[in-house]
Coordinates of C-alpha atoms in Angstrom, one line a residue:
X1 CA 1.4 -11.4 16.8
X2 CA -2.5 -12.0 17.9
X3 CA -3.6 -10.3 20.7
X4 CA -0.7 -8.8 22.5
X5 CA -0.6 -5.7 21.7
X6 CA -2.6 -5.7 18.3
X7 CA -2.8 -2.0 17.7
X8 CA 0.9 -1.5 17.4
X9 CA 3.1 -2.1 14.0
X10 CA 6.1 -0.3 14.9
X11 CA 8.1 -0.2 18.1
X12 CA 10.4 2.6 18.8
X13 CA 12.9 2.3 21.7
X14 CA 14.9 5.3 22.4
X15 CA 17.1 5.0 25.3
X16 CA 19.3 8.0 26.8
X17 CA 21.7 8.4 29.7
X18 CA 22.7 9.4 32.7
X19 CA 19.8 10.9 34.8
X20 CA 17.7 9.8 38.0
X21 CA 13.4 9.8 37.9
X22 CA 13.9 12.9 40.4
X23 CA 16.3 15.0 38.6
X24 CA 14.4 15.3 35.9
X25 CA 11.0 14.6 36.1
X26 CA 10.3 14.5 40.4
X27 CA 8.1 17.4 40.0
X28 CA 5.6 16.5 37.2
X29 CA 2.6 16.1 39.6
X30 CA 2.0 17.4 43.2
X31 CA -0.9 16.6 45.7
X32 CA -3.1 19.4 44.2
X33 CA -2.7 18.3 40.3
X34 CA -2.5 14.4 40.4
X35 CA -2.7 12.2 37.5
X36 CA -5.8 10.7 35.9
X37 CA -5.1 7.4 36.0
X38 CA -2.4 4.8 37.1
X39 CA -2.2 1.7 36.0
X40 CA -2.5 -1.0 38.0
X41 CA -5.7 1.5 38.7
X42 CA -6.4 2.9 42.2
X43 CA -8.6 4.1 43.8
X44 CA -6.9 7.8 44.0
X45 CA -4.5 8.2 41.4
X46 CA -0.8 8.5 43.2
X47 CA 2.9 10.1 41.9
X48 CA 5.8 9.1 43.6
X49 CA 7.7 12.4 43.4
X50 CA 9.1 15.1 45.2
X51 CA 8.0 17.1 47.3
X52 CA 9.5 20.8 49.5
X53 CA 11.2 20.3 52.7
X54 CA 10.8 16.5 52.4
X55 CA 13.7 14.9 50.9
X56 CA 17.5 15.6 51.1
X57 CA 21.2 14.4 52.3
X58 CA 23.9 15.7 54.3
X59 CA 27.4 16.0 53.8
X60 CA 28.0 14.0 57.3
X61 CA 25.8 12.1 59.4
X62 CA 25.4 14.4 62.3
X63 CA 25.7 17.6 59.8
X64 CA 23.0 20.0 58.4
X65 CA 19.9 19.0 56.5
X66 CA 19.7 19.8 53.1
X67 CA 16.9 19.9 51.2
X68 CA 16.3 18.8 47.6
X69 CA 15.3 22.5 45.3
X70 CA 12.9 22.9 43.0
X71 CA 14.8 23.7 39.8
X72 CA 18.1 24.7 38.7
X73 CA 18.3 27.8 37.1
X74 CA 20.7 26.4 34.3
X75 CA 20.5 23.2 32.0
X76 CA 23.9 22.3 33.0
X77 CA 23.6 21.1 36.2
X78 CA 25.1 19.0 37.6
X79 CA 28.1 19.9 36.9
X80 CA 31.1 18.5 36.8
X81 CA 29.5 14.9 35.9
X82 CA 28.9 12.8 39.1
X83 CA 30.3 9.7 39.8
X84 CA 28.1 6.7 38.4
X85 CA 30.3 3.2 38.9
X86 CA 29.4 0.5 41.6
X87 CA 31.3 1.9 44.1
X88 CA 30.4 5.3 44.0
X89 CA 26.3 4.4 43.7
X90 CA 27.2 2.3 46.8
X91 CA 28.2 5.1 49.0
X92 CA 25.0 7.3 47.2
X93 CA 22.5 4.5 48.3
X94 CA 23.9 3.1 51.8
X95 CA 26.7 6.3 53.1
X96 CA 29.8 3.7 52.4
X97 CA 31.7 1.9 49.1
X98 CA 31.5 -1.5 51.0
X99 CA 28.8 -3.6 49.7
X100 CA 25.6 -3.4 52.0
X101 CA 24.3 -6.6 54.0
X102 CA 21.6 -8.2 51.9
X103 CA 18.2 -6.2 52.1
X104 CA 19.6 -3.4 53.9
X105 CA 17.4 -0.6 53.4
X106 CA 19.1 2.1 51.3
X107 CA 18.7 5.3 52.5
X108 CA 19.5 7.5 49.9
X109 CA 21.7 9.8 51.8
X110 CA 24.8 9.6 50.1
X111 CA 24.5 11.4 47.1
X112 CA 25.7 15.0 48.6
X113 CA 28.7 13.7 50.4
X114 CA 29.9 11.4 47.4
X115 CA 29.5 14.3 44.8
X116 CA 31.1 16.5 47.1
X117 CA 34.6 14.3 45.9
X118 CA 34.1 14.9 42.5
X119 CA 36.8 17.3 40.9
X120 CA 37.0 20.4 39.4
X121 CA 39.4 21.6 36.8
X122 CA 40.7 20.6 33.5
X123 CA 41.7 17.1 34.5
X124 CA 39.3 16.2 37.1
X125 CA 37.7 13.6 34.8
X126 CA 41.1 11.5 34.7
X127 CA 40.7 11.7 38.6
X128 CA 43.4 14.6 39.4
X129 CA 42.8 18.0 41.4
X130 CA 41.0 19.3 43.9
X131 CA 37.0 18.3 45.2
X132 CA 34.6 20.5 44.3
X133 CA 33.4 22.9 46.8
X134 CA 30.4 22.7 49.3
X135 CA 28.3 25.2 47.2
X136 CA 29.3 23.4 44.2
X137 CA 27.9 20.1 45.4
X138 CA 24.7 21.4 46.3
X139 CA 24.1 20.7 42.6
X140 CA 23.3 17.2 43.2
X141 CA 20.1 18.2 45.2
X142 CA 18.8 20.2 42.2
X143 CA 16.2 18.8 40.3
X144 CA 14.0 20.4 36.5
X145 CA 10.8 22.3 37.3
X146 CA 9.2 21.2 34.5
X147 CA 9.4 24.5 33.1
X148 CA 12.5 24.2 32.5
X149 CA 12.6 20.7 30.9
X150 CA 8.6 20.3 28.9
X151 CA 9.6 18.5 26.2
X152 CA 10.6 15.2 28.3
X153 CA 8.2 16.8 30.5
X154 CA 5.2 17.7 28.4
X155 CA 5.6 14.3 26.6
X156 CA 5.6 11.7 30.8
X157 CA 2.1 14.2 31.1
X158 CA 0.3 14.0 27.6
X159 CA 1.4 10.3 27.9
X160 CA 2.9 7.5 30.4
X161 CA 5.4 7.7 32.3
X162 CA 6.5 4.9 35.4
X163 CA 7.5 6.1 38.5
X164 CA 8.7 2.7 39.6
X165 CA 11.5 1.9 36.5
X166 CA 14.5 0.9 38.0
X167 CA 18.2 0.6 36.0
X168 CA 19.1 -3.0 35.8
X169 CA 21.9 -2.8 37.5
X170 CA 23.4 0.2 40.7
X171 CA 26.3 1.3 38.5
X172 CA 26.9 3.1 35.2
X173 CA 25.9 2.7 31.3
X174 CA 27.5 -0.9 30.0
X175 CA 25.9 -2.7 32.1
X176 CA 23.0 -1.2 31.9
X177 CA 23.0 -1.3 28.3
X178 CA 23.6 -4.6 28.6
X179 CA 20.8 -5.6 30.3
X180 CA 18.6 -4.2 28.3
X181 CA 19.5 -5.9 25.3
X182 CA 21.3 -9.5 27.0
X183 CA 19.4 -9.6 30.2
X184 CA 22.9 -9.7 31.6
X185 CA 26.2 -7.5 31.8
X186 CA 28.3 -11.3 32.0
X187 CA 29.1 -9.8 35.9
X188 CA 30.8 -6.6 35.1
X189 CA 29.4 -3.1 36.6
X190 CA 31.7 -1.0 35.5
X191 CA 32.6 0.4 31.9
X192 CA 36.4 -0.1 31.5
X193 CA 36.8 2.2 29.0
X194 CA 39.6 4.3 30.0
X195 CA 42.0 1.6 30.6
X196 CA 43.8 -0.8 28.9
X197 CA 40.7 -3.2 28.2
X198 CA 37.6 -2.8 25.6
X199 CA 35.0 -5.3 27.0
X200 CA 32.6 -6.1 25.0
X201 CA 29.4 -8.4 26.1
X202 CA 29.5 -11.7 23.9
X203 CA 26.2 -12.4 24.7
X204 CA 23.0 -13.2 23.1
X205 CA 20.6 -10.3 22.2
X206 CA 17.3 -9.6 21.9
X207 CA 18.5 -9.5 18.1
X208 CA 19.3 -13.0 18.3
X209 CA 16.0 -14.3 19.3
X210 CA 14.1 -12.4 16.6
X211 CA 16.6 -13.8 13.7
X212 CA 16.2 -17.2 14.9
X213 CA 12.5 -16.9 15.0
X214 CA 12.3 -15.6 11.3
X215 CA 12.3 -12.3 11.9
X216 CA 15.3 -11.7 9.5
X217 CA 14.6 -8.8 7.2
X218 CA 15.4 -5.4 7.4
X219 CA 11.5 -4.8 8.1
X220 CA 12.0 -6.4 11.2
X221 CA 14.2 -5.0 13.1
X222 CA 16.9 -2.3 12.7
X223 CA 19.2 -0.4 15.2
X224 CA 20.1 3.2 14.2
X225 CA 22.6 5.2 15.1
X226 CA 23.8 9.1 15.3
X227 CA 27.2 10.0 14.9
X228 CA 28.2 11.6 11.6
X229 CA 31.3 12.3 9.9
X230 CA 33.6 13.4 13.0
X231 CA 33.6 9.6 13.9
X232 CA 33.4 7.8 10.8
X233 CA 29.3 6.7 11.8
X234 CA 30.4 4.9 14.8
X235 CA 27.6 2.4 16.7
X236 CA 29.0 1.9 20.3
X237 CA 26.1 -0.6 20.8
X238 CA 27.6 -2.8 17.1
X239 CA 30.5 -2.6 19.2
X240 CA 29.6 -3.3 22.4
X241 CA 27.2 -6.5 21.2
X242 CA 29.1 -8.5 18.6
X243 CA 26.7 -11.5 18.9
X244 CA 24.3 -9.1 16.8
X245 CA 23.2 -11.2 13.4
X246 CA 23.8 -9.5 10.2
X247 CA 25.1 -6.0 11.7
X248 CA 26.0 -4.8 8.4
X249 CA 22.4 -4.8 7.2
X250 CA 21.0 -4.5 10.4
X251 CA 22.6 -1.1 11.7
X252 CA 22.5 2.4 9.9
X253 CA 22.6 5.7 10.2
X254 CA 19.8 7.6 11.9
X255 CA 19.4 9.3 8.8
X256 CA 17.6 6.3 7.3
X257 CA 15.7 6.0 10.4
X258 CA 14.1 9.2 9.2
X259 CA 14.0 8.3 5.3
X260 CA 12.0 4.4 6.4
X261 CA 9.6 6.8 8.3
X262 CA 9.1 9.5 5.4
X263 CA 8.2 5.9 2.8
X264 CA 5.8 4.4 5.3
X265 CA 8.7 2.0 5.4
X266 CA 10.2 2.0 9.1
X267 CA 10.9 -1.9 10.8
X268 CA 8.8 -3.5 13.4
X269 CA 11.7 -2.6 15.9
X270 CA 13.8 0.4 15.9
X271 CA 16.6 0.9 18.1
X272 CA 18.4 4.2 18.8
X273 CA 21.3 4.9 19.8
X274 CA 21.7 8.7 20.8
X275 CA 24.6 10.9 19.6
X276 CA 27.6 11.1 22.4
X277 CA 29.7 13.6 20.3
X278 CA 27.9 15.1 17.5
X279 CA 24.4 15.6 16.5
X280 CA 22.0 17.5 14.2
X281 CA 22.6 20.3 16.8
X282 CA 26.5 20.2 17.3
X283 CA 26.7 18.1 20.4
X284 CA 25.6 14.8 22.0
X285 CA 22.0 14.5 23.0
X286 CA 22.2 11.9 25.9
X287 CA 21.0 13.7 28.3
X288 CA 24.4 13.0 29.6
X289 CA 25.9 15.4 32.6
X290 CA 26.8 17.9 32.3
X291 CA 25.8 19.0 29.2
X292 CA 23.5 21.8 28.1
X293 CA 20.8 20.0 27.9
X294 CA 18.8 21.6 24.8
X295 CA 20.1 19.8 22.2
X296 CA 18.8 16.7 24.3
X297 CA 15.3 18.1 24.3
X298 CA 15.5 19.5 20.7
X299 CA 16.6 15.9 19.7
X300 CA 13.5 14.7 21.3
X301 CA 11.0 17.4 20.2
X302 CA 12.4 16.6 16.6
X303 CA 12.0 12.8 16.7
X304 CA 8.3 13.2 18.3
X305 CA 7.2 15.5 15.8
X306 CA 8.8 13.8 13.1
X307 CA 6.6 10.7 14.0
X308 CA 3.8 12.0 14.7
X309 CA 3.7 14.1 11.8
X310 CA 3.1 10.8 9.2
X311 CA -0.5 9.9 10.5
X312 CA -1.0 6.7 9.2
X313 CA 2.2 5.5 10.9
X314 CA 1.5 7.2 14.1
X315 CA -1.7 5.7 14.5
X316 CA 0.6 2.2 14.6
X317 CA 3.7 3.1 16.4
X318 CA 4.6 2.8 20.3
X319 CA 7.5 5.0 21.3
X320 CA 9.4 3.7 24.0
X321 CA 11.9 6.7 26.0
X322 CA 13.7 5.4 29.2
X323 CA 17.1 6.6 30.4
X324 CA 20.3 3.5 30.8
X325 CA 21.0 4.3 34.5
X326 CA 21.0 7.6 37.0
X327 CA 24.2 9.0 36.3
X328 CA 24.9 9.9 40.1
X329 CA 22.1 12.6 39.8
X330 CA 19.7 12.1 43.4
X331 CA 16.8 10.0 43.4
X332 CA 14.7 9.6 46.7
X333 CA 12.6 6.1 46.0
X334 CA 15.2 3.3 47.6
X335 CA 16.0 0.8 44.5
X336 CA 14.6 -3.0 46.0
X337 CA 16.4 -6.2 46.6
X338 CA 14.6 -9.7 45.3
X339 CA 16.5 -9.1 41.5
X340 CA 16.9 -12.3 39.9
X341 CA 20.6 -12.6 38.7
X342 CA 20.5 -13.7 35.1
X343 CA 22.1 -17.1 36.6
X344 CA 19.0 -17.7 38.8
X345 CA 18.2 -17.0 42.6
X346 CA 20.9 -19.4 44.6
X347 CA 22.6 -20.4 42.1
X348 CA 26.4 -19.4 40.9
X349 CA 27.2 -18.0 38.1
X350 CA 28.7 -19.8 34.8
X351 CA 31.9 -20.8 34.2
X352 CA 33.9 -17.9 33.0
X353 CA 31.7 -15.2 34.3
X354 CA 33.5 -13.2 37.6
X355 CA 31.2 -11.0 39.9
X356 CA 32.8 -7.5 39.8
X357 CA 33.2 -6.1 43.2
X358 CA 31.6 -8.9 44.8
X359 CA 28.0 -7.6 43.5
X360 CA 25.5 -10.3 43.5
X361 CA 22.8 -8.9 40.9
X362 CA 20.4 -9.5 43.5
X363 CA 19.1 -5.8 43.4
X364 CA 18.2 -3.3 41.3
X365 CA 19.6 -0.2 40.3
X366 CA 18.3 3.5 40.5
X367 CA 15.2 4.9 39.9
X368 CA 15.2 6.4 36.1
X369 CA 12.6 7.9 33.8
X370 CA 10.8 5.4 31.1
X371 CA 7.8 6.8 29.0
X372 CA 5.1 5.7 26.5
X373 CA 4.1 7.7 23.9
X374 CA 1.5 6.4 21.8
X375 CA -1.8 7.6 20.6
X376 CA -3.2 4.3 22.2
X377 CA -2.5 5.3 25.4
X378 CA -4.1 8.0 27.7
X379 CA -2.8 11.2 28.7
X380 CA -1.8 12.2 32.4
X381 CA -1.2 8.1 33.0
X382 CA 1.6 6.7 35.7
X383 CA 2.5 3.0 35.5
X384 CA 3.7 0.6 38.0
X385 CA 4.3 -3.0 37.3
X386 CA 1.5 -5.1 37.6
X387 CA 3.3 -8.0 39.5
X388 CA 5.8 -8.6 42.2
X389 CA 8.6 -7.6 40.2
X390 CA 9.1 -3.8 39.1
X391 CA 10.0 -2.7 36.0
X392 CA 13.8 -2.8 35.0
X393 CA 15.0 -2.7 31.0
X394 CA 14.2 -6.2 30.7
X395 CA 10.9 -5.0 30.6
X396 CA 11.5 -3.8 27.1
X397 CA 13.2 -7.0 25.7
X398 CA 10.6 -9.1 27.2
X399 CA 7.6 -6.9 26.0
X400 CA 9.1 -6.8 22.4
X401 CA 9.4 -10.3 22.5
X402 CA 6.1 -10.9 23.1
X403 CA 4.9 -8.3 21.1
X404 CA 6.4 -9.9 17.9
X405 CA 5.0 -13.4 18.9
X406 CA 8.0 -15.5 20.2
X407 CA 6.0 -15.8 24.1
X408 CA 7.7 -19.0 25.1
X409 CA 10.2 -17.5 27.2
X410 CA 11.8 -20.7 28.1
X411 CA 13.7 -20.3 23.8
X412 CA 14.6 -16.3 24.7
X413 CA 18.0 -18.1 26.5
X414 CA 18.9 -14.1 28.1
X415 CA 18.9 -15.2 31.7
X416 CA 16.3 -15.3 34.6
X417 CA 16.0 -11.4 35.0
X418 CA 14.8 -11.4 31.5
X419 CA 12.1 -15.0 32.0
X420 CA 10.8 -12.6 35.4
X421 CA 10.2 -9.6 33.6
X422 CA 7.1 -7.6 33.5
X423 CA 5.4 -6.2 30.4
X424 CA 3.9 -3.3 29.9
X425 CA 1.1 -4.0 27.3
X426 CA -1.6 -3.1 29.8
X427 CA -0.9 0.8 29.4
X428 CA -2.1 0.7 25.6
X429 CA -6.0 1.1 27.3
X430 CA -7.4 2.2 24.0
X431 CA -8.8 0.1 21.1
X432 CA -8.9 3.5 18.8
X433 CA -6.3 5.9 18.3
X434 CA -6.5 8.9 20.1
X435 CA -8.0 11.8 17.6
X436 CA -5.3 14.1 19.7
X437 CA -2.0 15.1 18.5
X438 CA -0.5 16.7 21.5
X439 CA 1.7 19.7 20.7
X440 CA 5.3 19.6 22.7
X441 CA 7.0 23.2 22.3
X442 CA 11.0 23.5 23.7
X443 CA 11.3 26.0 26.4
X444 CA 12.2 29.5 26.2
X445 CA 15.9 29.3 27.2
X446 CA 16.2 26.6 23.7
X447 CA 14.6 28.4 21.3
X448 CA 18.3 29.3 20.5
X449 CA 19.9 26.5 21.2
X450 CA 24.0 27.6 22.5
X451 CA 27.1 26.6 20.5
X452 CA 28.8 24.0 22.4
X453 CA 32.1 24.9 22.2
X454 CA 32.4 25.3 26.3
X455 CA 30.8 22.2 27.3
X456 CA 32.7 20.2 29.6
X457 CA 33.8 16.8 28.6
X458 CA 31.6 13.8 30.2
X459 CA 32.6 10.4 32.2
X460 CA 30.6 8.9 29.4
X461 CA 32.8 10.8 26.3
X462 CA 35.8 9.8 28.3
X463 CA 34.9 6.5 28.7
X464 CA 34.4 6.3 24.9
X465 CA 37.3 7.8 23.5
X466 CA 39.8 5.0 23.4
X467 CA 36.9 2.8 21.6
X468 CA 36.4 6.0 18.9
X469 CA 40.2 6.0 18.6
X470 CA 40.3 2.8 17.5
X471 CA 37.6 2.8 15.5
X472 CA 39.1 5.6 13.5
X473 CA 42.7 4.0 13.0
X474 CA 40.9 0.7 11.5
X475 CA 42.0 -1.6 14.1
X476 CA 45.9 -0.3 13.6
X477 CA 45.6 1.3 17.4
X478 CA 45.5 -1.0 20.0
X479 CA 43.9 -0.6 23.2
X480 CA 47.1 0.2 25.1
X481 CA 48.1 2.9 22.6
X482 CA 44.0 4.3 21.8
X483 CA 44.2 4.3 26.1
X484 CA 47.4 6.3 25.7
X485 CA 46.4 8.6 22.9
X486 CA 42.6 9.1 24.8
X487 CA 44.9 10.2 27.8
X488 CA 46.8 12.7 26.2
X489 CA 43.7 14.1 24.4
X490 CA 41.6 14.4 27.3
X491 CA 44.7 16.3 29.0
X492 CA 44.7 18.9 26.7
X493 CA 41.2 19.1 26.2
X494 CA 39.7 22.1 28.1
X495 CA 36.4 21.5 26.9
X496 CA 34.4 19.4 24.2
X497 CA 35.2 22.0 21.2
X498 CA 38.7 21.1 22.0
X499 CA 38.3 17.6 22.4
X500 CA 36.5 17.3 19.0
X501 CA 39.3 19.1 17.4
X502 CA 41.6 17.2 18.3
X503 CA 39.5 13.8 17.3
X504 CA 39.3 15.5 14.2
X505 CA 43.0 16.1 13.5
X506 CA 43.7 12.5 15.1
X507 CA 41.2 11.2 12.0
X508 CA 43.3 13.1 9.3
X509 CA 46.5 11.9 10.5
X510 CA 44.9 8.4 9.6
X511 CA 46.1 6.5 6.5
X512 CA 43.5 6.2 3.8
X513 CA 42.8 2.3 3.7
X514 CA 44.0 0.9 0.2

């Protein structure tokens, strides 16, 4: 490390799930209350968000207008959970499943019709009953004042936020994932996790690179994450990664996330992984649909303050917050073509690796949220990539990269999406730590946050289950039976209290290993 990014000793990279730029930060700045600065600079600071009367979809071509609403009145919505696999986005981008013809425009006019299939009722996550209603599905067009959301709020203002990070890839969280840690999902889009498969990427990491290059010690890099005793401290990304060196000293609990930051002790790099079924607060804190979404924001609040409240590593720290993919939630900014697969423009893809539903990785994904907090960068600030090529999650692994001194990118080996990524170095404008402290306060409907006992069950939790169900049984389920057994759960799960229940009694019917 020399000049890239000197004033920074400790990178923290938070990713969450599931939500569009739109739905929950579209009204951050209007016309009247613009930012300070962007960066590349201009000559009027601009905000690509939304805006009354402006931006909407209809359930049919030649039907009514509707417009997108100015908040939501509940931190549930949407719910149920929209669809978020290739297909689905698709038909939310260009009005039809069928893959587009290349650099067809997307009009983002799909979203209301395609949620408007989701179901309702006990099973409608395993695809059985009836579509939701029209009312219902005007969910999809409802988007956080920032009132209602000013912790992931207050923190895109007081820092940086982009307004032109795209998901790596127009489907749901695996890939995504993927990408930002690979540079590629191996040609899969969607997660699999229901049925009789658990696919894993065996790929090379971002964790890879850094152990080769020395950076072997615990002090370099660490990925933490947040599930507690329901599931036996389960990592979904140890699972989903196995090519990560050394996991067994290399991933722990989030609890000693907190304990390294208390010492002065915490890595150069810190992954974490959020909690999908239990947290400090009794649920998941994704930011996952449909969730209440306080413990979300709490989970933030606490891990902003908890930084920022040890000065002396605060004044060295970078905290990186960017969401996996949209989640089926409305965005209005069309996602561009010119992505470079991870194989190279024009060229196929390796041996062994099968393009899912025909998708060519030459385009990105939608539109999500991805901040920078740091007391080295300036409040009120929107980003935008400073080359041709926009921010996706690459960005991260090739910023990091950099960051720790390993700039040749031609030894990285993650693909050509990762060698074409942008960094984001210039938004650290200061050479001196900000004397501010910025105060981020949870809004009024959290200062109690709910029991979750009536949340509904995600795509994401169901998605997981089979992979927790094995986990639990030690490897003695396999993924035909953990599919089975997920099945049955999830049909006699009304909500996520019940659902957790029954994980629960699942893990004491377990043998005790010998």
């Amino acid at each position: 490390m020399s000049d890239f990014m000197p004033q920074i000793k400790h990178v923290v990279h938070l990713m969450l799930e599931n939500r569009s730029f739109d739905n929950l930060l579209g009204w951050l700045y209007d016309p009247d209350d613009p930012p300070v600065r962007n960066i590349p600079v201009q000559d009027k600071p601009s905000f690509f968000g939304l805006r009354e009367r402006t931006y909407g979809n209809r359930f049919c071509r030649h039907g009514k207008p509707h417009f997108v609403r100015k908040g939501t009145g509940a931190l549930d919505v949407p719910n149920p959970d929209p669809h978020e696999s290739y297909l689905f986005v698709n038909r939310q981008l260009f009005g039809s499943k069928r893959n587009p013809p290349a650099n067809l425009q997307p009009g983002m006019d799909g979203f209301l019709a395609d949620y408007k299939t989701t179901k309702k009722g006990l099973l409608g996550l395993l695809g059985v009953g009836f579509d939701i209603s029209r009312k219902d599905a005007l969910q999809i067009l409802e988007t956080y004042r920032p009132s209602e959301l000013p912790v992931i709020n207050g923190l895109a203002r007081h820092f940086a936020v982009s307004d032109e990070w795209f998901s790596s890839v127009p489907t749901q969280t695996n890939a995504n994932r993927a990408f930002s840690i690979c540079g590629t999902s191996l040609g899969m889009t969607d997660n699999h996790g229901i049925g009789f498969e658990t696919r894993s990427f065996n790929a090379r990491t971002i964790w890879n690179v850094l152990y080769d290059h020395g950076k072997q010690s615990t002090q370099d890099w660490m990925i933490y994450y947040q599930e507690d005793d329901l599931l036996s401290h389960y990592s979904l990304t140890r699972e989903l990664f196995p090519q990560i060196p050394d996991p067994k000293e290399h991933i722990a609990h989030i609890d000693a996330f907190f304990d390294a930051l208390e010492k002065g002790t915490l890595p150069a790099y810190s992954y974490l992984e959020p909690a999908w079924f239990e947290s400090l607060f009794g649920n998941g804190n994704s930011y996952h649909p449909p969730a209440e979404l306080c413990p979300d924001e709490a989970y933030l609040k606490l891990l902003y303050d908890r930084l920022t409240g040890q000065p002396e590593t605060w004044k060295k720290t970078l905290l990186i917050v960017n969401f996996d993919e949209h989640g089926g939630t409305y965005d209005h900014v069309p996602p561009p073509w010119g992505a470079h697969p991870p194989w190279g423009k024009g060229n196929p893809p390796p041996p062994g690796v099968t393009l899912e539903h025909g998708f060519q990785f030459d385009r990105f994904g939608v539109r999500v949220p991805a901040l920078l907090i740091s007391p080295y960068v300036e409040e009120r600030t929107v980003f935008r990539s400073p080359t041709s090529v926009p921010y996706d999650h690459t960005s991260v692994i090739a910023t990091v990269l950099t960051w720790q001194g390993i700039a040749d990118r031609d030894v990285w080996d993650l693909g050509e999406r990762t060698r074409h990524a942008p960094t984001f170095e210039g938004v650290l404008t200061r050479h001196e730590p900000r004397p501010d402290v910025p105060s981020i306060e949870l809004g009024a409907g959290c200062r109690n946050i709910p029991p979750p006992e009536q949340t509904p069950v995600s795509d994401l939790q169901r998605m997981l289950l089979p992979r927790v169900l094995r986990h639990l049984s030690g490897g003695r389920l396999g993924d035909r039976e953990a599919a089975r057994s997920a099945r049955r759960m999830l049909a006699r799960s009304k909500n996520l209290a019940d659902l957790k229940k029954r994980i629960a009694d699942f893990k004491q019917s377990q043998p005790v290993s010998g």
